[in-house]
JSON list of C-alpha atoms in Angstrom, two decimals:
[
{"chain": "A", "resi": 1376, "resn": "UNK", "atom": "CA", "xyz": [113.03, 138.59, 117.78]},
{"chain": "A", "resi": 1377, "resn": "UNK", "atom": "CA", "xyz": [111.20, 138.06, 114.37]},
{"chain": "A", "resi": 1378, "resn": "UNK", "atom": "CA", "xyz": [108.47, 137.14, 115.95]},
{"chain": "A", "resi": 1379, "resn": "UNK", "atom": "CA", "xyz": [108.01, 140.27, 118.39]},
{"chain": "A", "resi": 1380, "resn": "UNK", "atom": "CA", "xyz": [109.08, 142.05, 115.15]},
{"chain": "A", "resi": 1381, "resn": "UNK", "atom": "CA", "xyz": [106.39, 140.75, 113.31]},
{"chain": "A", "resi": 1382, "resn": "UNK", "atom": "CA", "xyz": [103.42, 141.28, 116.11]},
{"chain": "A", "resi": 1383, "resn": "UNK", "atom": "CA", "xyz": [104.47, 144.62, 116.54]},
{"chain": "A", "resi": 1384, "resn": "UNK", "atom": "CA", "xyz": [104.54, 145.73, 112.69]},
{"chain": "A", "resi": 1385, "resn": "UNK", "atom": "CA", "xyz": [100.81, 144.04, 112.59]},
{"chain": "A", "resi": 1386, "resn": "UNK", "atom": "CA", "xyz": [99.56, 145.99, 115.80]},
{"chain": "A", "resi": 1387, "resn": "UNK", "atom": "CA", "xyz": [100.58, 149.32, 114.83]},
{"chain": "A", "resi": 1388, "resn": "UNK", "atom": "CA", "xyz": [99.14, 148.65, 111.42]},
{"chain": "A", "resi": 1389, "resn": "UNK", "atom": "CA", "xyz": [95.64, 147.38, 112.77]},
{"chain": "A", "resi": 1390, "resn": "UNK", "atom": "CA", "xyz": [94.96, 150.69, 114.45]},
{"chain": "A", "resi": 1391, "resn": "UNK", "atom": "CA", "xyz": [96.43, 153.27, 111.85]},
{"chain": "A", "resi": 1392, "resn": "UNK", "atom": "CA", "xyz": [93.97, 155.07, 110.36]},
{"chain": "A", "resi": 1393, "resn": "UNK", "atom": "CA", "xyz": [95.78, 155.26, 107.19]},
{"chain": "A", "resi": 1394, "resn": "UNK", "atom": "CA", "xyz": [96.41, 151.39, 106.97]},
{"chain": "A", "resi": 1395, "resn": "UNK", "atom": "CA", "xyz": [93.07, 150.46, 104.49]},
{"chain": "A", "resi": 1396, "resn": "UNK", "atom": "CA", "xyz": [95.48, 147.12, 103.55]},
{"chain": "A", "resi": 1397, "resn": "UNK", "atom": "CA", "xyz": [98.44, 145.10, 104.79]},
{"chain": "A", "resi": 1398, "resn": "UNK", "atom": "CA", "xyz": [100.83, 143.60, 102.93]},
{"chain": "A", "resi": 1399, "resn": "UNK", "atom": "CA", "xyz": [103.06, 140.60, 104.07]},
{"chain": "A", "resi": 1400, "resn": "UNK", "atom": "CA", "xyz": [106.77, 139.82, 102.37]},
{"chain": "A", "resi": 1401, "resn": "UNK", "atom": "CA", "xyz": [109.81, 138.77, 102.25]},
{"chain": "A", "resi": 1402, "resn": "UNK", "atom": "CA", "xyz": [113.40, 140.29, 101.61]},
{"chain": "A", "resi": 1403, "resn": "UNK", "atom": "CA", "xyz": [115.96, 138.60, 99.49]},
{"chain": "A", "resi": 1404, "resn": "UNK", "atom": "CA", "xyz": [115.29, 135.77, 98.33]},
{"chain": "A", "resi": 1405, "resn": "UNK", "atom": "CA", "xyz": [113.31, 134.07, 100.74]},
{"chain": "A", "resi": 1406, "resn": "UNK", "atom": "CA", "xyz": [109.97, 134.98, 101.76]},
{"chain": "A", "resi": 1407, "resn": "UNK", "atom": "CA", "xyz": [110.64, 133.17, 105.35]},
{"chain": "A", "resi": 1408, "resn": "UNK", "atom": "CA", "xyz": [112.41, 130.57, 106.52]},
{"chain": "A", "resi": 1409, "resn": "UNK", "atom": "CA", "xyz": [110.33, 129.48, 109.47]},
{"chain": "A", "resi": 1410, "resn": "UNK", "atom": "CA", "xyz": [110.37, 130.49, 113.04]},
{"chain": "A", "resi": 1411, "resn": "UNK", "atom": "CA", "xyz": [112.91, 128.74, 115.65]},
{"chain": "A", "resi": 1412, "resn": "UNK", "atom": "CA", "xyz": [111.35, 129.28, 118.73]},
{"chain": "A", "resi": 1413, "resn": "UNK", "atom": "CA", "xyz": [114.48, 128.18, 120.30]},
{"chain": "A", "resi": 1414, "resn": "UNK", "atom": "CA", "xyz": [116.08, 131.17, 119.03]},
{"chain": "A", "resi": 1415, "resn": "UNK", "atom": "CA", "xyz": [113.63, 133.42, 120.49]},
{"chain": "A", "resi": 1416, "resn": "UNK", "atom": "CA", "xyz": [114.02, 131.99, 124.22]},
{"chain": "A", "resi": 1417, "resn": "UNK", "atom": "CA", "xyz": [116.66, 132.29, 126.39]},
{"chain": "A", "resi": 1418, "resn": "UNK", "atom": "CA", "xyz": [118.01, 129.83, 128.57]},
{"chain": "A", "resi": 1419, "resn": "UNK", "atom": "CA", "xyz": [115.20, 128.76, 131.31]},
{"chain": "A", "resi": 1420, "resn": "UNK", "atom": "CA", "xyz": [113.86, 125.33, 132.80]},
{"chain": "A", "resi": 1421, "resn": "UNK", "atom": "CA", "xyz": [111.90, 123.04, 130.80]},
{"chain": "A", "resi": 1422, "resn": "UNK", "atom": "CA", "xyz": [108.53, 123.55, 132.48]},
{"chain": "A", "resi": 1423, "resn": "UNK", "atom": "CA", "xyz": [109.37, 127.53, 131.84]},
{"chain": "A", "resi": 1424, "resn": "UNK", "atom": "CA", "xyz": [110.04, 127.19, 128.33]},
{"chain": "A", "resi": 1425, "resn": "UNK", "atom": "CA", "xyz": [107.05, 125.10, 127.21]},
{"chain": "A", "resi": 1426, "resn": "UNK", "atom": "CA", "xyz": [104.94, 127.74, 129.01]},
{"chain": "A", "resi": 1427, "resn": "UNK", "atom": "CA", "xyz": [106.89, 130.38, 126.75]},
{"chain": "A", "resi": 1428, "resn": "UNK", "atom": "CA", "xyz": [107.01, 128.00, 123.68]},
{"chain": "A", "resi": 1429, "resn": "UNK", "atom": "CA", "xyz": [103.18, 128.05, 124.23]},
{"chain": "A", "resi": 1430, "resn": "UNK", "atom": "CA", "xyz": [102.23, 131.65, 124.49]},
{"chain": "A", "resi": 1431, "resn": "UNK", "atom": "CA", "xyz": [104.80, 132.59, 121.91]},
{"chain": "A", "resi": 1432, "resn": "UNK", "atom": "CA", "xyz": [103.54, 129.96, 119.41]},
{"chain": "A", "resi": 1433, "resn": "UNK", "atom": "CA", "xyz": [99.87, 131.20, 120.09]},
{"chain": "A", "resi": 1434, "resn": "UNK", "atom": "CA", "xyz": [100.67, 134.92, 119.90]},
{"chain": "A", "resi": 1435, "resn": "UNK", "atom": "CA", "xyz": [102.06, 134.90, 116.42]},
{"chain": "A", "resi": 1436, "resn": "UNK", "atom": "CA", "xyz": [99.56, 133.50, 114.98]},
{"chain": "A", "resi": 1437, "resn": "UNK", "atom": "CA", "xyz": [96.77, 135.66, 117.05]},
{"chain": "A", "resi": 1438, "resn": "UNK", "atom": "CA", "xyz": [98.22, 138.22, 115.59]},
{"chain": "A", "resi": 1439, "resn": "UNK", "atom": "CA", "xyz": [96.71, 137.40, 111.78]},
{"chain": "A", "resi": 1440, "resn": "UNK", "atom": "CA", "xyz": [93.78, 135.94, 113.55]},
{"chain": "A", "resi": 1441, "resn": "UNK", "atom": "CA", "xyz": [92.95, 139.47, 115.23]},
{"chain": "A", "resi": 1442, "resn": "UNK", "atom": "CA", "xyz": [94.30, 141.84, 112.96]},
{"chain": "A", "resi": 1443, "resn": "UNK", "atom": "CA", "xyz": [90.71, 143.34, 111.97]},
{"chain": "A", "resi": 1444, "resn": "UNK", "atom": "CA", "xyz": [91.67, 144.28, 107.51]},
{"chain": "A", "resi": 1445, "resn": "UNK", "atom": "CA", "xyz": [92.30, 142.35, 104.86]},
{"chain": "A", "resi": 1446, "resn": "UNK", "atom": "CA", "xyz": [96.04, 140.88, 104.46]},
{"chain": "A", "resi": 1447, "resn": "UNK", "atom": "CA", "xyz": [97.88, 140.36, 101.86]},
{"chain": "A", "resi": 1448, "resn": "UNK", "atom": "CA", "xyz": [100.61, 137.75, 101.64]},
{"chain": "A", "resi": 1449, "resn": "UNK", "atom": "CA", "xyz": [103.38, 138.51, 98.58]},
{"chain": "A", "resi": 1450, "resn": "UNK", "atom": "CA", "xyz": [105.45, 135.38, 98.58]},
{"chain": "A", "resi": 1451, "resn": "UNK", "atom": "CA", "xyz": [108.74, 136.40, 97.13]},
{"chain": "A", "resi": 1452, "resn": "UNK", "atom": "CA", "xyz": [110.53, 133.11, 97.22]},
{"chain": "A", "resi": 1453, "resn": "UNK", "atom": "CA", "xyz": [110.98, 130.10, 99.65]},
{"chain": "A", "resi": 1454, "resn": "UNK", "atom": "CA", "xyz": [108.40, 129.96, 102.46]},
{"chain": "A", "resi": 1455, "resn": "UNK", "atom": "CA", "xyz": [108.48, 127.41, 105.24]},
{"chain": "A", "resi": 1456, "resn": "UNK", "atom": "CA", "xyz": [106.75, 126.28, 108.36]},
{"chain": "A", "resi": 1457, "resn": "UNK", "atom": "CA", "xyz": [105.03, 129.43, 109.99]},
{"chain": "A", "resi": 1458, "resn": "UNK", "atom": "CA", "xyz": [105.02, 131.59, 107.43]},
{"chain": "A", "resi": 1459, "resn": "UNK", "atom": "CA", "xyz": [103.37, 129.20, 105.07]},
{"chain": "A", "resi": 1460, "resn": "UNK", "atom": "CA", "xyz": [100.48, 128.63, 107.98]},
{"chain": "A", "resi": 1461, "resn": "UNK", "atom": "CA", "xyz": [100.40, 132.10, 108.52]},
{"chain": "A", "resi": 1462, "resn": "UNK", "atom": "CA", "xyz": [100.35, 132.86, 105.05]},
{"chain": "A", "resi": 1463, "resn": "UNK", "atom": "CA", "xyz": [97.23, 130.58, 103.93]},
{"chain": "A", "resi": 1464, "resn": "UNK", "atom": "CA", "xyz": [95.62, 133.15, 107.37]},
{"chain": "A", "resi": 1465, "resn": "UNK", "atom": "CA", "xyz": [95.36, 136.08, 105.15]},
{"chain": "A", "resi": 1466, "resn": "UNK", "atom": "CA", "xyz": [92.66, 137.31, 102.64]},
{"chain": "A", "resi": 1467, "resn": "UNK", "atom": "CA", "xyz": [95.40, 136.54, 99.99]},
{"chain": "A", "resi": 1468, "resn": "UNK", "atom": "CA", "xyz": [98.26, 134.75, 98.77]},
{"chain": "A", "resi": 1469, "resn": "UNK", "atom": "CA", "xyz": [100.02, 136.31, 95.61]},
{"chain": "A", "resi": 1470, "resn": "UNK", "atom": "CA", "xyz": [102.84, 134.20, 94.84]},
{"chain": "A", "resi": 1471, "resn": "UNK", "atom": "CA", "xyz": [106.38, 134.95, 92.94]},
{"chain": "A", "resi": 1472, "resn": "UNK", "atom": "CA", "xyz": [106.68, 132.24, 90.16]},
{"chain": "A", "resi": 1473, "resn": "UNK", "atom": "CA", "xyz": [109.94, 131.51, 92.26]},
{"chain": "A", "resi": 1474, "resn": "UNK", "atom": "CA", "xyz": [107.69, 130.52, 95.72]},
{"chain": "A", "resi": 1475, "resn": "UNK", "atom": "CA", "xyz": [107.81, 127.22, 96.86]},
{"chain": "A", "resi": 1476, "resn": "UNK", "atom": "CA", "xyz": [105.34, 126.45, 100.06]},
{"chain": "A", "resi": 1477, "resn": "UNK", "atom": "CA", "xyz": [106.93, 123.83, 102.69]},
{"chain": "A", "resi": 1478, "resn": "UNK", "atom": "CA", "xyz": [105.22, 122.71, 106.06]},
{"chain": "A", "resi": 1479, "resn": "UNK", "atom": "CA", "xyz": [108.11, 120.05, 106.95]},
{"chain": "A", "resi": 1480, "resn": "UNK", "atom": "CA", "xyz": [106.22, 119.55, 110.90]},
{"chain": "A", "resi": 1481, "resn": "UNK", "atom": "CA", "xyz": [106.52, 115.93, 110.71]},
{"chain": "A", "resi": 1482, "resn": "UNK", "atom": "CA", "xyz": [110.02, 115.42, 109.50]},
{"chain": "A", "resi": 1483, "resn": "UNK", "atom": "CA", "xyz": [111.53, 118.18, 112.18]},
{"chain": "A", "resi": 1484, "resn": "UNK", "atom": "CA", "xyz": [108.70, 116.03, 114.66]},
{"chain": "A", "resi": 1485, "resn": "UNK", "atom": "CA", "xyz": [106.48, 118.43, 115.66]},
{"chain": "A", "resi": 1486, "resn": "UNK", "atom": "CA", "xyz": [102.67, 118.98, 115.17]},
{"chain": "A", "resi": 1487, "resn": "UNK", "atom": "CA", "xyz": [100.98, 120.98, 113.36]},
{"chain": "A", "resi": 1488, "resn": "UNK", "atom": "CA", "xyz": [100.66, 124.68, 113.31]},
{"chain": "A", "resi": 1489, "resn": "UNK", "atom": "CA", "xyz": [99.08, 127.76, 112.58]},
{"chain": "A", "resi": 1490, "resn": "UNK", "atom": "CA", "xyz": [95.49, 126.38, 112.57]},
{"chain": "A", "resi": 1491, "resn": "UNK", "atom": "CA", "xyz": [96.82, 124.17, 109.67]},
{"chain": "A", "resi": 1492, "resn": "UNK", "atom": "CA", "xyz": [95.84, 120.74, 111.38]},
{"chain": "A", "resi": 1493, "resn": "UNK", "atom": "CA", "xyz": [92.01, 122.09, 110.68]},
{"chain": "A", "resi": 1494, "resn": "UNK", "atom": "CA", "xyz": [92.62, 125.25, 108.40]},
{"chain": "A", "resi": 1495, "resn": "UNK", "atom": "CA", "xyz": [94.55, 123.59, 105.58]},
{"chain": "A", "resi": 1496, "resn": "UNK", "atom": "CA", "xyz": [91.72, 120.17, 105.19]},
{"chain": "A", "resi": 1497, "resn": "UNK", "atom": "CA", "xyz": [88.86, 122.86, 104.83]},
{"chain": "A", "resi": 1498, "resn": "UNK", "atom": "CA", "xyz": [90.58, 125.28, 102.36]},
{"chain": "A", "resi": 1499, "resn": "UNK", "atom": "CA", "xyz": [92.49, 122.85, 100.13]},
{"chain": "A", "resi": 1500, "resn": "UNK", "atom": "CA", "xyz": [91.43, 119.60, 100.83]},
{"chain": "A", "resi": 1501, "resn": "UNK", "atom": "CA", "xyz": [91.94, 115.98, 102.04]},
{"chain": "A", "resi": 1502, "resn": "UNK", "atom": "CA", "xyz": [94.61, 115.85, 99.44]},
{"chain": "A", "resi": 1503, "resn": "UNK", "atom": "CA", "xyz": [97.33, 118.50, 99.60]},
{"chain": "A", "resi": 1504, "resn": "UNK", "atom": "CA", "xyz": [96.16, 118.92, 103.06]},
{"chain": "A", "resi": 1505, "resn": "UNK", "atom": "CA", "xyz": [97.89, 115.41, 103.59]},
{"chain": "A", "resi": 1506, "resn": "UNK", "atom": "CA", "xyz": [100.45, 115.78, 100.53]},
{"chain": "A", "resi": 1507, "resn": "UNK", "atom": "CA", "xyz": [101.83, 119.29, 102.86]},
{"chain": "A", "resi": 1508, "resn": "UNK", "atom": "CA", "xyz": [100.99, 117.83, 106.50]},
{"chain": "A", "resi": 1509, "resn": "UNK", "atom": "CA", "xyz": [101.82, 114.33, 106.55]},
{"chain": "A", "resi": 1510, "resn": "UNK", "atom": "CA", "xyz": [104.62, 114.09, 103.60]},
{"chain": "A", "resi": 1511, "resn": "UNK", "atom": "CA", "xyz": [106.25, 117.10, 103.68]},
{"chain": "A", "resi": 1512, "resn": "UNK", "atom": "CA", "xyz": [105.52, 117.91, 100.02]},
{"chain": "A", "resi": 1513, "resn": "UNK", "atom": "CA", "xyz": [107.33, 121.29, 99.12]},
{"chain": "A", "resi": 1514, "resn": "UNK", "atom": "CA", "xyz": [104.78, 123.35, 96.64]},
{"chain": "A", "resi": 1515, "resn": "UNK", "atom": "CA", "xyz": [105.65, 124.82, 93.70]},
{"chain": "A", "resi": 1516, "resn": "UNK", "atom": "CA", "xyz": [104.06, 128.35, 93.47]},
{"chain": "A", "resi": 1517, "resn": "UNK", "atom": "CA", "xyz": [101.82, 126.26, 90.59]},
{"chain": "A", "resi": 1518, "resn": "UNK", "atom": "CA", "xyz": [100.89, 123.41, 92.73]},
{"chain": "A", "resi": 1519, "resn": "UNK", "atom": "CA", "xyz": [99.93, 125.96, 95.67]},
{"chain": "A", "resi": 1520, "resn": "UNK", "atom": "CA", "xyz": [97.52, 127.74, 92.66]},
{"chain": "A", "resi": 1521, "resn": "UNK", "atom": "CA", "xyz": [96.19, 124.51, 92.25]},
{"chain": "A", "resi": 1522, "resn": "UNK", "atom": "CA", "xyz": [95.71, 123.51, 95.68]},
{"chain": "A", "resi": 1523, "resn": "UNK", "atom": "CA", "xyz": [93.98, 126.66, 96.66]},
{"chain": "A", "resi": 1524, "resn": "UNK", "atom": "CA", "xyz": [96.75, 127.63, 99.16]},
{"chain": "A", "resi": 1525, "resn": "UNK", "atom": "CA", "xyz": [97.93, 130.64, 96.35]},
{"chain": "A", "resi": 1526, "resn": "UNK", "atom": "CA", "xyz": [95.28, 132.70, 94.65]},
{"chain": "A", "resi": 1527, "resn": "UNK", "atom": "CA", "xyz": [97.19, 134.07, 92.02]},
{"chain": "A", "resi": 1528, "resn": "UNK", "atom": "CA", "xyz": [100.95, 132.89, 90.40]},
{"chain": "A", "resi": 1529, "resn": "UNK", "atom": "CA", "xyz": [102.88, 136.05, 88.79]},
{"chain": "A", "resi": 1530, "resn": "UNK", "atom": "CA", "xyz": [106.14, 136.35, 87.06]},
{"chain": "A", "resi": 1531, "resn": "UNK", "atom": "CA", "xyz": [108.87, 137.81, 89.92]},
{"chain": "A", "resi": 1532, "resn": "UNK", "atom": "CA", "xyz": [109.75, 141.29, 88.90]},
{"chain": "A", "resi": 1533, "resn": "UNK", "atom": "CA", "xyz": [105.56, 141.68, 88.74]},
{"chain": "A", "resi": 1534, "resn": "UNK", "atom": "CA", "xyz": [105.21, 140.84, 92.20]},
{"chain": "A", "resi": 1535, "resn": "UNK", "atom": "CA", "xyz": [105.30, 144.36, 93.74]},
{"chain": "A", "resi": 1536, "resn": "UNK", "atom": "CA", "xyz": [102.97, 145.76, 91.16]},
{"chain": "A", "resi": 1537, "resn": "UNK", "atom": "CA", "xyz": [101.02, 143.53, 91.07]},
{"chain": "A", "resi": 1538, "resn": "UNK", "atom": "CA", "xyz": [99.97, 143.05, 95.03]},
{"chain": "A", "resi": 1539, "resn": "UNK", "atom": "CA", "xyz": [100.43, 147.43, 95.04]},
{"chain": "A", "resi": 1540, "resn": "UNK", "atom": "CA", "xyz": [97.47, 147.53, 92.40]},
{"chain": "A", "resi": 1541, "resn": "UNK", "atom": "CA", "xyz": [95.79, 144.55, 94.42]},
{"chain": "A", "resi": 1542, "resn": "UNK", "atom": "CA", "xyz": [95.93, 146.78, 97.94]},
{"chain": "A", "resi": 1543, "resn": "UNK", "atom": "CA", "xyz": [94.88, 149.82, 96.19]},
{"chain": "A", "resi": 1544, "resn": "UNK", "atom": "CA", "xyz": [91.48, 148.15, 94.79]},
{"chain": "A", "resi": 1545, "resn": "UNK", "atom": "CA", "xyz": [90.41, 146.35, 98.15]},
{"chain": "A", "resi": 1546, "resn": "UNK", "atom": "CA", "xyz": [91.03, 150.30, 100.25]},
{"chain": "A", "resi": 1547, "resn": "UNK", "atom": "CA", "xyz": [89.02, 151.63, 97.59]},
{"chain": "A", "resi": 1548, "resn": "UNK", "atom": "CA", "xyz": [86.29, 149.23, 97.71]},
{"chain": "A", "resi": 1549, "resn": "UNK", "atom": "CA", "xyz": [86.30, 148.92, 101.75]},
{"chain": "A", "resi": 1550, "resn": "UNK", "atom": "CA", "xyz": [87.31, 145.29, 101.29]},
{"chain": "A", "resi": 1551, "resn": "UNK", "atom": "CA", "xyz": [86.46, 143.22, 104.87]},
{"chain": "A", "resi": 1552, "resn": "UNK", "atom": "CA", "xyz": [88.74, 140.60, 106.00]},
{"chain": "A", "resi": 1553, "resn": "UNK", "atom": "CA", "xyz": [87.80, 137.56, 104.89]},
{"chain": "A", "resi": 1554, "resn": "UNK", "atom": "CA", "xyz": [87.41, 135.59, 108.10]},
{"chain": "A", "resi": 1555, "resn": "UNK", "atom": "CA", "xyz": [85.18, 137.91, 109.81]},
{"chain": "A", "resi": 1556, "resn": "UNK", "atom": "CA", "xyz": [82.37, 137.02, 107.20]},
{"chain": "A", "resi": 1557, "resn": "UNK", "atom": "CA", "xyz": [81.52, 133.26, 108.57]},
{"chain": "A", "resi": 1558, "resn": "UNK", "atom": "CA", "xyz": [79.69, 133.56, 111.91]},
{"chain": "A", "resi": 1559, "resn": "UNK", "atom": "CA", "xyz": [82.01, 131.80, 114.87]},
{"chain": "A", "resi": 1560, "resn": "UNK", "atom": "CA", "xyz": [85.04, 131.04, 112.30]},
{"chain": "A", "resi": 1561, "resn": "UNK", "atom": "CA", "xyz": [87.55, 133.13, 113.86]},
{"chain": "A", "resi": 1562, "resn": "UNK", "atom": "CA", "xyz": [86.36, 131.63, 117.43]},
{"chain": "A", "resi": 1563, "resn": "UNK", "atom": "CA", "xyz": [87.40, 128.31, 115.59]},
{"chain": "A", "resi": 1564, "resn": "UNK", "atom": "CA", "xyz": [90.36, 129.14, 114.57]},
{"chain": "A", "resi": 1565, "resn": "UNK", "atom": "CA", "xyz": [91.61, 130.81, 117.88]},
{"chain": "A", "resi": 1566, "resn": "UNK", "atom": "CA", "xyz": [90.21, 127.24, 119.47]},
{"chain": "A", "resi": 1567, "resn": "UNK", "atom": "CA", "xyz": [92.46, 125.39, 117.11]},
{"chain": "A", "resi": 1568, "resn": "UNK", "atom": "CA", "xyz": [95.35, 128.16, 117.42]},
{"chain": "A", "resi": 1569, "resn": "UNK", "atom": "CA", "xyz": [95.23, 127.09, 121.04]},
{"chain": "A", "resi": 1570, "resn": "UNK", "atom": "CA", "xyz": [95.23, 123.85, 120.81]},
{"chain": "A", "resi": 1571, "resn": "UNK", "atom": "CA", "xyz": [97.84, 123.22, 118.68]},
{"chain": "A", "resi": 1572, "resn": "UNK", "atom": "CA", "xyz": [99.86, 125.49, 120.89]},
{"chain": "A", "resi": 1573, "resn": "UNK", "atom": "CA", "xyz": [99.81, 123.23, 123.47]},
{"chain": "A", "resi": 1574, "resn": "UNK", "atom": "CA", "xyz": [100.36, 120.38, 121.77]},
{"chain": "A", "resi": 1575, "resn": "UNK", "atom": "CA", "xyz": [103.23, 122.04, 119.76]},
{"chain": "A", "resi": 1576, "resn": "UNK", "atom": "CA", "xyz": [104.98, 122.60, 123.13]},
{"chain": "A", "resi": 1577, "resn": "UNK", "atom": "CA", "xyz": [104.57, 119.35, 124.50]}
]
C-alpha cells in the first residue's frame, strides 16, 4: 500500500549515510490525495480492523515523527487529509503556486489527524487552525504562506530547483530537524499521534 510504501522509503532514508536531506512530493498533478485506510485493509471483523485502523493510522505518521533529518515537503499540486498533516510534520513546506492544502476530517466525519488537533493551533493559530479543522477551508498555496502552514510559495516549473538548492544548503550546513530542538516536543506529539489514533478508529 501507499502507506507501507511511504514508511519504507522514509526508513531506508533515515539510516543512509548518504541521505543529509529528505525530500517529500508528489507525481502528476497532485501532491496526494489522502490516505483510505479502507483500501489498505483487507476484509476482517470490526474489532480487527479498528485495531489495524489504529496501528496503521499511528505508524504513518511515526514515521515523520521519528525520522531523525530535516524533511522537506515540495507540494506539487492538490494535497489532502494526511498528507497535508504530515506535511505541516516536516522542517519545511515549499509549495507549487498550483497547491491547495485541504483537511476535509469533519465533512468525511472523522477526527482529527496527524497531530493536527494540537499541532495545527500551535503553529498557525486559533484561526486557520479552525478555518482548516472545523470548516473544511481548502488553502490556496497563498493562504497556507499566510497561515504559516507553507514557508515559501514558488512559481511551478521552479519547484524542483528550488527545494534541490534548499536540500543542498541544509546537508551543507548540518541542518537538525526541527522538532528535536524543543525539549519533550516530539514526546508530545507521539502522545497526541496516539491519541488521535484511537479516536480516529473509533
Amino acid at each position: 500500500s501507499m502507506i507501507e510504501d511511504m514508511n519504507g522509503a522514509l526508513k531506508t532514508a533515515a539510516t543512509a549515510n548518504d541521505v543529509k536531506v529528505a525530500v517529500v512530493t508528489g507525481t502528476g498533478d497532485y501532491y496526494c490525495s489522502g490516505v483510505d485506510l479502507s483500501g489498505a485493509m483487507k476484509l476482517m471483523r470490526p474489532s480487527e480492523f479498528l485495531v489495524q485502523a489504529k496501528a496503521q493510522n499511528q505508524a504513518l505518521f511515526e514515521c515523520y515523527l521519528d525520522f531523525p533529518k530535516p524533511i522537506i515537503a515540495a507540494v506539487n499540486g492538490p494535497a489532502i487529509g494526511a498528507s497535508v498533516t504530515s506535511a505541516s510534520l516536516c522542517d519545511c513546506i515549499i509549495a507549487s503556486d498550483r497547491a491547495t492544502f485541504h483537511t476535509p476530517f469533519k465533512t468525511l466525519g472523522i477526527t482529527p489527524e496527524g497531530c493536527s488537533s494540537y499541532w495545527f493551533p500551535r503553529q498557525l493559530g486559533p484561526e486557520v487552525s479552525r478555518q482548516m479543522l472545523e470548516e473544511g477551508k481548502k488553502l490556496t498555496a497563498d493562504e497556507a504562506k499566510a497561515g504559516n502552514l507553507a514557508q515559501k510559495v514558488v512559481p511551478h516549473n521552479e519547484l524542483e530547483a528550488v527545494v534541490q538548492t534548499l536540500a543542498e544548503e541544509w546537508a551543507a550546513s548540518g541542518k537538525k530537524r526541527s522538532i528535536l530542538e524543543e525539549d519533550g516536543l516530539l514526546a508530545k506529539l507521539k502522545e497526541v499521534n496516539e491519541r488521535e489514533s484511537e479516536e480516529l478508529a473509533q
